[in-house]
CSV table of C-alpha atoms in Angstrom, one decimal:
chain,number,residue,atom,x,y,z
A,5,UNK,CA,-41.2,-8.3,15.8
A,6,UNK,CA,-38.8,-7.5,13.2
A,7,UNK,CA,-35.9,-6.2,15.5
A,8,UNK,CA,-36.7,-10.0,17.1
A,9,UNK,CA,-36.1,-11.6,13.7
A,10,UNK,CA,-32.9,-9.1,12.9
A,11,UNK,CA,-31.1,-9.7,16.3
A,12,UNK,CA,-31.6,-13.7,15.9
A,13,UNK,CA,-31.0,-13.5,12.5
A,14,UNK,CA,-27.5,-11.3,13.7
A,15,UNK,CA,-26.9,-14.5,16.2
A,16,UNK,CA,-27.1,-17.0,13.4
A,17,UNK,CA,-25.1,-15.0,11.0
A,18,UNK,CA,-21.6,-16.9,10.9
A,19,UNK,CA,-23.3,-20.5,11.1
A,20,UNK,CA,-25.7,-19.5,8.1
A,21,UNK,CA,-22.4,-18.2,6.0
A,22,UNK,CA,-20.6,-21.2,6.9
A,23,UNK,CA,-23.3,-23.7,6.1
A,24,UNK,CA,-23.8,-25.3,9.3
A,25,UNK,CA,-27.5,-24.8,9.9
A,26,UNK,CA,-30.1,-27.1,8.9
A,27,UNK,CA,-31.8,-26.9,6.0
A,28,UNK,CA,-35.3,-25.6,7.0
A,29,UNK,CA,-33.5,-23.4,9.6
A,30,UNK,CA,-31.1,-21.8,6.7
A,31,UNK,CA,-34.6,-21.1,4.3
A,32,UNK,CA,-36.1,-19.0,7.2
A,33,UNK,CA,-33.5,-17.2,8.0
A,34,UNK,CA,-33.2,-16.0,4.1
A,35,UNK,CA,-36.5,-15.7,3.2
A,36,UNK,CA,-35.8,-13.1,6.1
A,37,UNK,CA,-33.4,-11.3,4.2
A,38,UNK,CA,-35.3,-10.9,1.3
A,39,UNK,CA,-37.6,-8.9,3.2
A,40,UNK,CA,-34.8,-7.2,5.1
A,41,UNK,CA,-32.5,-5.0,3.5
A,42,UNK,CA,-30.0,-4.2,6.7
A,43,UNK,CA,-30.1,-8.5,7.3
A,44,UNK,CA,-29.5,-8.7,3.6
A,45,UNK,CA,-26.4,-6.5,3.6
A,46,UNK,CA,-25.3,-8.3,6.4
A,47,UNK,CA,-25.4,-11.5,4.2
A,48,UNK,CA,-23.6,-10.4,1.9
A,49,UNK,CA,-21.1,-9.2,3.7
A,50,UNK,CA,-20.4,-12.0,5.5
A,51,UNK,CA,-20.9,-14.5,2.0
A,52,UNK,CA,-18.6,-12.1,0.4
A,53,UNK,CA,-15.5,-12.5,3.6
A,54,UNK,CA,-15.9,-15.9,3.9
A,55,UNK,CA,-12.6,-16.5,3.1
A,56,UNK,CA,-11.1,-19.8,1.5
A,57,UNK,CA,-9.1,-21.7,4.2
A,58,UNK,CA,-5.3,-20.5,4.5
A,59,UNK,CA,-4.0,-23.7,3.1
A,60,UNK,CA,-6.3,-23.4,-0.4
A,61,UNK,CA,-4.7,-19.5,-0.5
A,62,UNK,CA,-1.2,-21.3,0.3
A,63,UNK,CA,-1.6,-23.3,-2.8
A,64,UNK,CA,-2.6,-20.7,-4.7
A,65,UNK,CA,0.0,-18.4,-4.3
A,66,UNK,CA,1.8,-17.8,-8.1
A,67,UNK,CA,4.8,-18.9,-7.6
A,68,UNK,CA,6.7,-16.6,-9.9
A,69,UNK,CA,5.8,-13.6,-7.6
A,70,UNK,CA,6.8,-15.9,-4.2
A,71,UNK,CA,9.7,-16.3,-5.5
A,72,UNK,CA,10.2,-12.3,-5.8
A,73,UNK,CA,10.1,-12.0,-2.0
A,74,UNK,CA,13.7,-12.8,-0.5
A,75,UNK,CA,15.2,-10.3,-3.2
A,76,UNK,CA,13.0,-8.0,-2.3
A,77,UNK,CA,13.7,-8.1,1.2
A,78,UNK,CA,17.0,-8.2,0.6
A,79,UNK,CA,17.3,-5.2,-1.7
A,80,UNK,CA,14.8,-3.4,1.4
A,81,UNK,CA,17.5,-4.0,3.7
A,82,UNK,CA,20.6,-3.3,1.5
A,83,UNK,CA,19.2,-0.3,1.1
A,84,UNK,CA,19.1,0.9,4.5
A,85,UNK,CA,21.5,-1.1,5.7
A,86,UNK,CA,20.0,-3.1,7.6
A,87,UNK,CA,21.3,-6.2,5.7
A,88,UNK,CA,22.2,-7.8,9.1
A,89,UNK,CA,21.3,-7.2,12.9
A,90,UNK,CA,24.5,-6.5,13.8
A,91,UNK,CA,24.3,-3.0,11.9
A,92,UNK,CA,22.7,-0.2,14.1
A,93,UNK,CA,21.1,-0.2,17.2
A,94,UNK,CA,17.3,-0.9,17.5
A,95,UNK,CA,16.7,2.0,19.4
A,96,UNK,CA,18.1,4.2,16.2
A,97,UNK,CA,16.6,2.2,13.5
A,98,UNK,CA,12.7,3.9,13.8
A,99,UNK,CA,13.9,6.9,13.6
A,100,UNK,CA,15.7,6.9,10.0
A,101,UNK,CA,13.1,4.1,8.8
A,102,UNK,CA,11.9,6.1,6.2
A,103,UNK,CA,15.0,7.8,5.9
A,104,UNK,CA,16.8,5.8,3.1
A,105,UNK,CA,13.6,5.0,0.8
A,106,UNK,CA,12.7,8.9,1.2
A,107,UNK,CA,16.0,9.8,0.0
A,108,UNK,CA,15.9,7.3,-2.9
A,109,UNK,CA,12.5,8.6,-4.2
A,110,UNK,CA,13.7,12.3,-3.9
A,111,UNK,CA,16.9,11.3,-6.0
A,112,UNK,CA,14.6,9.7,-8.5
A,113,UNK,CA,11.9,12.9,-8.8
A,114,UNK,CA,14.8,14.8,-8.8
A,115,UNK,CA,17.0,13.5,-11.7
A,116,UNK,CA,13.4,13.1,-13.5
A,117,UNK,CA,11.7,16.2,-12.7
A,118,UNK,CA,14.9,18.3,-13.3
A,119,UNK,CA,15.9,17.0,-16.0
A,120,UNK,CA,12.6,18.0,-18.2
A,121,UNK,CA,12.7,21.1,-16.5
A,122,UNK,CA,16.2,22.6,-17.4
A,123,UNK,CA,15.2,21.3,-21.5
A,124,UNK,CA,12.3,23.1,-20.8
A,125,UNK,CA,13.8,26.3,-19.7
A,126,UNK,CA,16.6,26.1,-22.1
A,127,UNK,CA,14.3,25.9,-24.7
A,128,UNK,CA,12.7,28.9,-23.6
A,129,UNK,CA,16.3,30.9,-23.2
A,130,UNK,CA,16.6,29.6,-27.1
A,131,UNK,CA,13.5,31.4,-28.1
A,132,UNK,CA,13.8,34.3,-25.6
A,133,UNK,CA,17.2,34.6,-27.2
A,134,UNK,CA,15.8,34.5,-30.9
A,135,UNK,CA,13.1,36.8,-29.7
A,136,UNK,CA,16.2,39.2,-28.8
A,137,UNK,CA,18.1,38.9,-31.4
A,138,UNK,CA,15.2,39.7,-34.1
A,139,UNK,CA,14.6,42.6,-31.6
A,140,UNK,CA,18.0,43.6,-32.1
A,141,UNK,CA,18.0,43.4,-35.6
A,142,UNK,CA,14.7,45.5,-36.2
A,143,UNK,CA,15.8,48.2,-33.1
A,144,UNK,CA,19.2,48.0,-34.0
A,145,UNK,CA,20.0,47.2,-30.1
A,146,UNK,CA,18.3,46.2,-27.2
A,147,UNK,CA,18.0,43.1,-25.3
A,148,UNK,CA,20.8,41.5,-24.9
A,149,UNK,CA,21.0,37.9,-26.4
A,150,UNK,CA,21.5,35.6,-23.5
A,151,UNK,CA,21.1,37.9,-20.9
A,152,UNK,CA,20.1,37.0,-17.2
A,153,UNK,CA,16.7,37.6,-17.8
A,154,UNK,CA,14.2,34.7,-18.1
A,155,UNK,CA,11.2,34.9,-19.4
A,156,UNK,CA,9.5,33.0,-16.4
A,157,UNK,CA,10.7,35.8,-14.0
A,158,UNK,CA,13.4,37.4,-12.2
A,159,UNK,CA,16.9,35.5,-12.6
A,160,UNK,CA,18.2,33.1,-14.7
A,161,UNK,CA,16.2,29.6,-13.4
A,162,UNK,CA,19.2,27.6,-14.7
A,163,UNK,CA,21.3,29.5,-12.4
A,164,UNK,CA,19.8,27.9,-9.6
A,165,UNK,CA,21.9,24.7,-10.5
A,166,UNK,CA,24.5,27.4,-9.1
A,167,UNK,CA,28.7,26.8,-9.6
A,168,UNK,CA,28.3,23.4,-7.2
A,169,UNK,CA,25.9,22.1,-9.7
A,170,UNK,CA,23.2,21.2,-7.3
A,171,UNK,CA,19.6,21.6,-6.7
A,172,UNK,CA,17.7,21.5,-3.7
A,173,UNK,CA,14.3,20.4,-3.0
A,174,UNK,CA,13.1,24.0,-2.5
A,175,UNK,CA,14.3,25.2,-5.5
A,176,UNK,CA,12.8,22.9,-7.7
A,177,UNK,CA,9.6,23.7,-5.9
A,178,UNK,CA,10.5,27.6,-6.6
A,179,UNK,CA,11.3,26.4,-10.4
A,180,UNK,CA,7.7,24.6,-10.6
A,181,UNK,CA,6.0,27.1,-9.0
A,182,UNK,CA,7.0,30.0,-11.7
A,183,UNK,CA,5.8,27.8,-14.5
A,184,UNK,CA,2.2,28.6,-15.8
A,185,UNK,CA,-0.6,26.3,-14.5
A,186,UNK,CA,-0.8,23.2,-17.0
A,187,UNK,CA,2.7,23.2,-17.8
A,188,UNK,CA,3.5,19.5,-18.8
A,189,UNK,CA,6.9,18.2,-16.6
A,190,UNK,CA,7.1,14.7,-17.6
A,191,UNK,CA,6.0,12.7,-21.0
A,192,UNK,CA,3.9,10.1,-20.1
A,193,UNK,CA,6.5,8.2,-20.8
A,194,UNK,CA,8.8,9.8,-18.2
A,195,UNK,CA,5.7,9.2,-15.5
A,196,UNK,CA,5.8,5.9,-16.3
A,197,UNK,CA,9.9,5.6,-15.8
A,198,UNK,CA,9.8,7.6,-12.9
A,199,UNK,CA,6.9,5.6,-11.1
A,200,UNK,CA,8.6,2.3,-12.3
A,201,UNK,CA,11.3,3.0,-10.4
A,202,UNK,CA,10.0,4.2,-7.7
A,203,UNK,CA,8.0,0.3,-7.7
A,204,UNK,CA,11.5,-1.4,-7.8
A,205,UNK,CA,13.4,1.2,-5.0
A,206,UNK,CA,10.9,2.1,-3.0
A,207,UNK,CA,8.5,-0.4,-2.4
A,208,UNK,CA,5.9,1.9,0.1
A,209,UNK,CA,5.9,4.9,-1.9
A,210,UNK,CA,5.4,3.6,-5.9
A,211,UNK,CA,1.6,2.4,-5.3
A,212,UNK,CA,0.7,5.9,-3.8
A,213,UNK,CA,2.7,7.8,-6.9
A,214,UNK,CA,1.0,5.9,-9.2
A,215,UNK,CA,-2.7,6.9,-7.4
A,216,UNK,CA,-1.5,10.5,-7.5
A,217,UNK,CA,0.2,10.5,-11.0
A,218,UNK,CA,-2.2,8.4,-13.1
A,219,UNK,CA,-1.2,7.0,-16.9
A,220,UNK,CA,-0.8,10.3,-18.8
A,221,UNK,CA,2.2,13.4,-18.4
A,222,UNK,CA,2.7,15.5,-15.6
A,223,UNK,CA,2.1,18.3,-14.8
A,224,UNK,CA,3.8,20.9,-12.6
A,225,UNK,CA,1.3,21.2,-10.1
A,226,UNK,CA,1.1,17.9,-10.1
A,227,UNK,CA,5.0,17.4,-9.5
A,228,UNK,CA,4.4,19.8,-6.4
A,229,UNK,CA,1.7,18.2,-4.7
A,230,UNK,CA,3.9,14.7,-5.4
A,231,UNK,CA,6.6,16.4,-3.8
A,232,UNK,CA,4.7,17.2,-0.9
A,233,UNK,CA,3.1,13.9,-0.4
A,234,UNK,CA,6.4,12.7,0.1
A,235,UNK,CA,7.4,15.3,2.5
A,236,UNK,CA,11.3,15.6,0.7
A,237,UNK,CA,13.6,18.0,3.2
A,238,UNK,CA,13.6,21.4,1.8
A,239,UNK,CA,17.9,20.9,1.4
A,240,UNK,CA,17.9,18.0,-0.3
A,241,UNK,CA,20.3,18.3,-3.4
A,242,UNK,CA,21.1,16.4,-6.5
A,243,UNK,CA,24.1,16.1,-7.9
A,244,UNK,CA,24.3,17.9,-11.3
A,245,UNK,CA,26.6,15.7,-13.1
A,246,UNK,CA,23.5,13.4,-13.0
A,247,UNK,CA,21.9,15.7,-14.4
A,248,UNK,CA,24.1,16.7,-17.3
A,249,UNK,CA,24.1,13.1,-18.1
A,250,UNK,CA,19.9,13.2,-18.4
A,251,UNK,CA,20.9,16.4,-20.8
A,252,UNK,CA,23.5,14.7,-23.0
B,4,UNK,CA,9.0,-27.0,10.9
B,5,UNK,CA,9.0,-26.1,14.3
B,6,UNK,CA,9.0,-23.3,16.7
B,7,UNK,CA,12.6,-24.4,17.7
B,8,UNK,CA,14.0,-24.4,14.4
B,9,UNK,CA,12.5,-20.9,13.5
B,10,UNK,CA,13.6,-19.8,16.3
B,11,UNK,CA,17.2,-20.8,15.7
B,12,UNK,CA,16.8,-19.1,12.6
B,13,UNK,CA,15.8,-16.0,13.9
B,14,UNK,CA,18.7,-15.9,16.9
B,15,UNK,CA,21.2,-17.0,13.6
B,16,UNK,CA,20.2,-13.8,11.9
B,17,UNK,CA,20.3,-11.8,15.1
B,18,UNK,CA,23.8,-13.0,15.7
B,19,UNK,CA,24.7,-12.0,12.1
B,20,UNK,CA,24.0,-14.2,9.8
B,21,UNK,CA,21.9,-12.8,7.0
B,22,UNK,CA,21.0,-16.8,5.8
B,23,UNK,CA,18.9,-17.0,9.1
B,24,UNK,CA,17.1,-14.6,7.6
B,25,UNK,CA,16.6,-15.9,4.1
B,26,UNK,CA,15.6,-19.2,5.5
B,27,UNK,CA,12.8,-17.9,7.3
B,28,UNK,CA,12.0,-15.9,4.3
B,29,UNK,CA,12.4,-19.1,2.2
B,30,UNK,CA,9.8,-21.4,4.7
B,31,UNK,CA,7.0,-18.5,6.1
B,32,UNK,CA,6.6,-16.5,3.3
B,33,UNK,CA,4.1,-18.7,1.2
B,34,UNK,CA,1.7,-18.8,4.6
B,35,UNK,CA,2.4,-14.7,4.9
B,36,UNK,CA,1.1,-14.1,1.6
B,37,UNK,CA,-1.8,-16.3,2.4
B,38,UNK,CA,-2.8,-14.2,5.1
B,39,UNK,CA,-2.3,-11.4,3.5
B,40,UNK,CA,-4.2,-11.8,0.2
B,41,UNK,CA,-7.5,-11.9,2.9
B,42,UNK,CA,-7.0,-8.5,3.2
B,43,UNK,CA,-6.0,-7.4,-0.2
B,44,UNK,CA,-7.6,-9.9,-3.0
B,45,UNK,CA,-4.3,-9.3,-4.9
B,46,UNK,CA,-1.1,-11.2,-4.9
B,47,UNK,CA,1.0,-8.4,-5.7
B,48,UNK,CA,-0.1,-6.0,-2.4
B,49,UNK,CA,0.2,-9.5,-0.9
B,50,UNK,CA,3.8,-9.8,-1.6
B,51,UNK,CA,4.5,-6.0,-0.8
B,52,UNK,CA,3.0,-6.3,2.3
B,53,UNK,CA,5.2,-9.8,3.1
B,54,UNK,CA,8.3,-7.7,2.2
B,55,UNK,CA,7.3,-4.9,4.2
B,56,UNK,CA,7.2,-7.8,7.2
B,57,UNK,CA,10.5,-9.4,6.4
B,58,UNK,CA,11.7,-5.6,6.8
B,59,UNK,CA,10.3,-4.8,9.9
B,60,UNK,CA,11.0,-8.2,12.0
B,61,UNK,CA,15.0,-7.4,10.3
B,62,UNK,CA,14.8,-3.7,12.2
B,63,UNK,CA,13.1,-5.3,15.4
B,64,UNK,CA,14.9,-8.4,15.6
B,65,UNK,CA,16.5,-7.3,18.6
B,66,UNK,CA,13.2,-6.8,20.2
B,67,UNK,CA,12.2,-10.6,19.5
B,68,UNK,CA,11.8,-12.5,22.7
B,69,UNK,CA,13.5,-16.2,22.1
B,70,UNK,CA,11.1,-17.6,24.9
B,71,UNK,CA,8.5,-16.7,23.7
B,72,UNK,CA,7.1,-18.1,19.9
B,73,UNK,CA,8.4,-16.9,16.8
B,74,UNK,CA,5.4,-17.5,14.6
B,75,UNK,CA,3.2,-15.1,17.1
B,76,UNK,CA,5.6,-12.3,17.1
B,77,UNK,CA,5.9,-12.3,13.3
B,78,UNK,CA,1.5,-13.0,13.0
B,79,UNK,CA,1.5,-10.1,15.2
B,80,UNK,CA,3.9,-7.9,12.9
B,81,UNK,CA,2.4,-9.1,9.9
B,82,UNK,CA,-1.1,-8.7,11.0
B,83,UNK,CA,-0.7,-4.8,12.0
B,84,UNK,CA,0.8,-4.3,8.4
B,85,UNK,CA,-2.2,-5.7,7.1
B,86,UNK,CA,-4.6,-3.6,8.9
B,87,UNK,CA,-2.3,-0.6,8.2
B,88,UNK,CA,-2.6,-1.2,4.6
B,89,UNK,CA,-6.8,-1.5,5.3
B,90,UNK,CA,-6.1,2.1,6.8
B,91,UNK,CA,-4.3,4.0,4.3
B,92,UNK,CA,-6.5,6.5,2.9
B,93,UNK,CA,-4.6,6.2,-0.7
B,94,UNK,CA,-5.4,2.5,-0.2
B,95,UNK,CA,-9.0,3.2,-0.1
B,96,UNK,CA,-8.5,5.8,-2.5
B,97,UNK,CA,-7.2,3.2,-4.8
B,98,UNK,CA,-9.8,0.6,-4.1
B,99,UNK,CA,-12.7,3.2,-4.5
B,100,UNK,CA,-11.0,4.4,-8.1
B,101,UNK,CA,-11.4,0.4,-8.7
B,102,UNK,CA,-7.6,-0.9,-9.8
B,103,UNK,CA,-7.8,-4.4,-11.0
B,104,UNK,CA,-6.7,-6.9,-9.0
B,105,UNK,CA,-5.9,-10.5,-9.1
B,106,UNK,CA,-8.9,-13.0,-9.1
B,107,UNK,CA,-9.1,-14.2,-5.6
B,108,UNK,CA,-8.5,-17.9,-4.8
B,109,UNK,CA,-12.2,-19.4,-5.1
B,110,UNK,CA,-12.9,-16.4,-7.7
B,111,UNK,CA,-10.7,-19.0,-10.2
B,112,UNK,CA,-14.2,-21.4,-10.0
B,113,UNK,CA,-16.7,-19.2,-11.2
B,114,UNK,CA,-17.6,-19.6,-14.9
B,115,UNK,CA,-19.8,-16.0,-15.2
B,116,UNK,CA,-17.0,-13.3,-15.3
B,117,UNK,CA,-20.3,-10.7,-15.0
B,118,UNK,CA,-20.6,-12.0,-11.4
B,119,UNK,CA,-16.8,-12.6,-10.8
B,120,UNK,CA,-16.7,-8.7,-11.7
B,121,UNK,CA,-19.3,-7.7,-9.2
B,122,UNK,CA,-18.0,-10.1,-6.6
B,123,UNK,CA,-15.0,-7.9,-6.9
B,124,UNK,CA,-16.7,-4.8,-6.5
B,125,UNK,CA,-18.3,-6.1,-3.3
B,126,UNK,CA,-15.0,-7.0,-1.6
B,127,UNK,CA,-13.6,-3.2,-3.1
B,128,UNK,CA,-16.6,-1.8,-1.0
B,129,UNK,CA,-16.5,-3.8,1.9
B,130,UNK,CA,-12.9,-3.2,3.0
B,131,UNK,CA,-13.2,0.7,1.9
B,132,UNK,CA,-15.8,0.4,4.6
B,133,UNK,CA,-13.7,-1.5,6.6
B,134,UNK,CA,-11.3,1.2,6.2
B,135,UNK,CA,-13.2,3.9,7.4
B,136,UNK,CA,-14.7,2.1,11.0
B,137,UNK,CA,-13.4,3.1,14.5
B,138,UNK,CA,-9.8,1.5,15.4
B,139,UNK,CA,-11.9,-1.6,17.7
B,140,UNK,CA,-14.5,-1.8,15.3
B,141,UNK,CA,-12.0,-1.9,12.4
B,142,UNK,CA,-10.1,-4.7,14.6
B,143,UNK,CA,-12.9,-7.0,15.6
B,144,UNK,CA,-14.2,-6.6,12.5
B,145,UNK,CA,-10.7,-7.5,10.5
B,146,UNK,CA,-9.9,-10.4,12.9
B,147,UNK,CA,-13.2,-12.1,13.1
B,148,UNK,CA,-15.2,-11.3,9.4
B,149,UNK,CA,-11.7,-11.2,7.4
B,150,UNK,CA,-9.6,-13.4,9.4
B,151,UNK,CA,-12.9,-16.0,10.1
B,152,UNK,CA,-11.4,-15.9,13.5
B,153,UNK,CA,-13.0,-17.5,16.4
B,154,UNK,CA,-15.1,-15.0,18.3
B,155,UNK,CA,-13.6,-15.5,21.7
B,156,UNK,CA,-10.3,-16.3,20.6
B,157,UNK,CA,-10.3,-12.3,19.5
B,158,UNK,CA,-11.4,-11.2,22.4
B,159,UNK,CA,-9.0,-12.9,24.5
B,160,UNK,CA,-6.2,-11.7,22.0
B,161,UNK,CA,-7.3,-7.8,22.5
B,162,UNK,CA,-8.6,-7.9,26.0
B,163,UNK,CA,-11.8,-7.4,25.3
B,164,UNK,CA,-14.7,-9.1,26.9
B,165,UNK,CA,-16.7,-11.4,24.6
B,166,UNK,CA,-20.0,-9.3,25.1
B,167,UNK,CA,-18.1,-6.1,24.1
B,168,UNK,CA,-16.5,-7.6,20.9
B,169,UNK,CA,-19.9,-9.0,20.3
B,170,UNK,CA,-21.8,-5.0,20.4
B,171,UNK,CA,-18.2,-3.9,19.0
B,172,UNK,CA,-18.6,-6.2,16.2
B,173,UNK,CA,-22.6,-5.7,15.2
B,174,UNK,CA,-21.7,-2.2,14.8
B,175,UNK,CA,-18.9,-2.4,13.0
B,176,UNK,CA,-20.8,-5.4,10.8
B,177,UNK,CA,-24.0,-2.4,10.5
B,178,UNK,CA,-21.7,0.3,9.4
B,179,UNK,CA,-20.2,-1.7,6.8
B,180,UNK,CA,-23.3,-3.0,5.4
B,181,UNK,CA,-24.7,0.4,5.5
B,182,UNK,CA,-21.7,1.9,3.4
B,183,UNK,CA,-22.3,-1.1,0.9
B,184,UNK,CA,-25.5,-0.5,1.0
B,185,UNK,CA,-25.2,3.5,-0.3
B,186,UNK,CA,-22.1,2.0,-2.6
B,187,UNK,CA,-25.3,-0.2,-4.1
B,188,UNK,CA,-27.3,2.7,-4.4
B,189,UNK,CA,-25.3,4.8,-5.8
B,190,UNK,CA,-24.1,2.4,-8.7
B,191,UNK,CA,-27.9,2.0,-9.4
């Protein structure tokens, strides 16, 4: 009996949500979902989709974020130059889609991530150095201050921005993965620059660092598993003047 | 306007002329975002998923067929962006972690913001759901439940028979009020 009253309750569904059944008609089929928890859920479902019509949404839309669309769009395809239909073929524009906005967000981790990371490490040479000199004064010799020896393993980490001033993708990665677990990257602050940016360059990827970042600093780990969300190639380099100028 | 003028637009911007373009932007996108926000309850995915269109129909505008309409070539576009963005597992992840979004359109009305808050939560659950149901179930269940679309006008659009969207669609309705269901359940 009660698989009866679901399936005609089912049949009656979108004309009960919309209001078009009689009144008496509407009452039983209700007072059958108030006994029915599967028909109930349905309900609510369907109460809850009804949607308003598209011309109430039309003249709802704020018009201080319509009127963000065009230079968004416009930035999109300055980007990637696609700014009019006479640049590139179609057949060659799907494969470096994600090219351009992929390149932008890498730049962007990059000069962040890097940045924090080389004050990081050349606070660390400054106290690996005092370390050595008080070792030298007590032994009378020893380490040598300012050596190539880092204290977060073999090599100098600072070398890796090498005499072309660069640094790849995979050597960040290397640099994140010698710091201890926990190691904070980015000040909140930073998070929130780099993800703001990310919002205003790269439209498709901002919403999905902010979900992996959250509000507060990052961590290294962190950093890693954003990098590998966004699937960066392994040789892409930063310039290191940028990078001097994050220093200065 | 219509079909013929958007489409002069569309072959204006395919010839070269970016302000083609920006006219179309200019007249379609208030009606893009409209149909977006269905899917989204927030005007600021509605407008990143508008942009996302204008971006895609600039790449494809080659493809475009000037016989054949504009407006259902870009529907079409915009409509698979909008069920992409349904799809996304950080989407759902997002709507699960519960970010606030714009009130929707007839959300404005009610006076009890307790019940404005839970009708919220609802709509989070359902399209996490929605998210997570076969691609045809996911479909029908978009076009018809999200859309309010006309149960045999979606089946003619996907090929499907009406009886099969019907099953399709009490499935995908039962899984989706099943998953609200547990969400209910679990928040008690």
């Amino acid at each position: 009996m009660k698989a009866v009253d679901c399936r005609v309750f089912e049949d009656q569904l979108d004309a009960l949500a919309r209001g078009e059944l009689r009144e008496d008609g509407a009452r039983l089929l209700r007072l059958h979902a108030a006994g029915c928890p599967e028909c109930a859920a349905l309900l609510a479902v369907k109460e809850e989709l009804r949607p308003p019509s598209l011309e109430e949404l039309e003249a709802a839309v704020p018009p201080e974020i319509l009127a963000t669309v065009w230079p968004g769009v416009k930035k999109g395809l300055d980007r990637d130059g696609t700014g009019s239909a006479t640049v590139g073929s179609p057949a060659s524009r799907p494969r470096f889609r994600l090219l351009v906005p992929l390149l932008a967000a890498a730049s962007l981790l990059l000069l962040f991530s890097t940045g924090l990371l080389v004050r990081e490490l050349e606070r660390s040479r400054s106290r690996e150095t005092a370390l050595a000199l008080e070792l030298e004064h007590r032994d009378g010799g020893g380490t040598t201050p300012g050596g190539g020896r880092s204290i977060l393993g073999a090599g100098d980490p600072l070398d890796l921005l090498g005499a072309e001033g660069e640094i790849t993708v995979a050597e960040l990665r290397a640099l994140l993965d010698r710091l201890p677990a926990g190691t904070t990257v980015l000040t909140a602050r930073q998070a929130q620059l780099l993800v703001g940016a990310l919002r205003l360059r790269v439209p498709g990827v901002w919403r999905e660092a902010r979900a992996s970042l959250g509000e507060g600093s990052i961590r290294a780990e962190e950093l890693l598993e954003l990098l590998d969300r966004i699937d960066l190639p392994e040789e892409q380099a930063l310039p290191a003047a940028r990078i001097r100028d994050l220093l200065s | 306007m219509d079909e013929a003028e958007l489409r002069g637009m569309a072959m204006a911007y395919r010839e070269g002329r970016e302000e083609g373009l920006e006219q179309l932007v200019n007249t379609l996108s208030r009606t893009l975002m409209a149909m977006a926000f269905r899917y989204t309850a927030d005007w600021e995915w509605a407008r990143d998923l508008t942009q996302e269109t204008w971006i895609r129909v600039a790449r494809n505008i080659e493809s475009y067929d000037p016989e054949r309409s504009f407006l259902s070539w870009l529907h079409g576009i915009h409509r698979n962006g909008c069920i992409d963005h349904v799809r996304r597992p950080w989407i759902r992840r997002e709507l699960a972690l519960g970010e606030d979004a714009t009130p929707a359109a007839g959300e404005d009305r009610r006076d009890d913001p307790l019940e404005a808050l839970e009708r919220k939560e609802l709509r989070r659950s359902i399209m996490k759901a929605a998210g997570e149901l076969s691609e045809a179930q996911r479909a029908v269940f978009l076009r018809v439940d999200v859309e309010d679309g006309d149960q045999r006008a979606v089946a003619r659009e996907l090929g499907m028979r009406e009886g099969t969207l019907r099953v399709t669609l009490h499935h995908a309705r039962k899984r989706v009020a099943a998953a609200l269901r547990r969400a209910e359940e679990g928040a008690s």
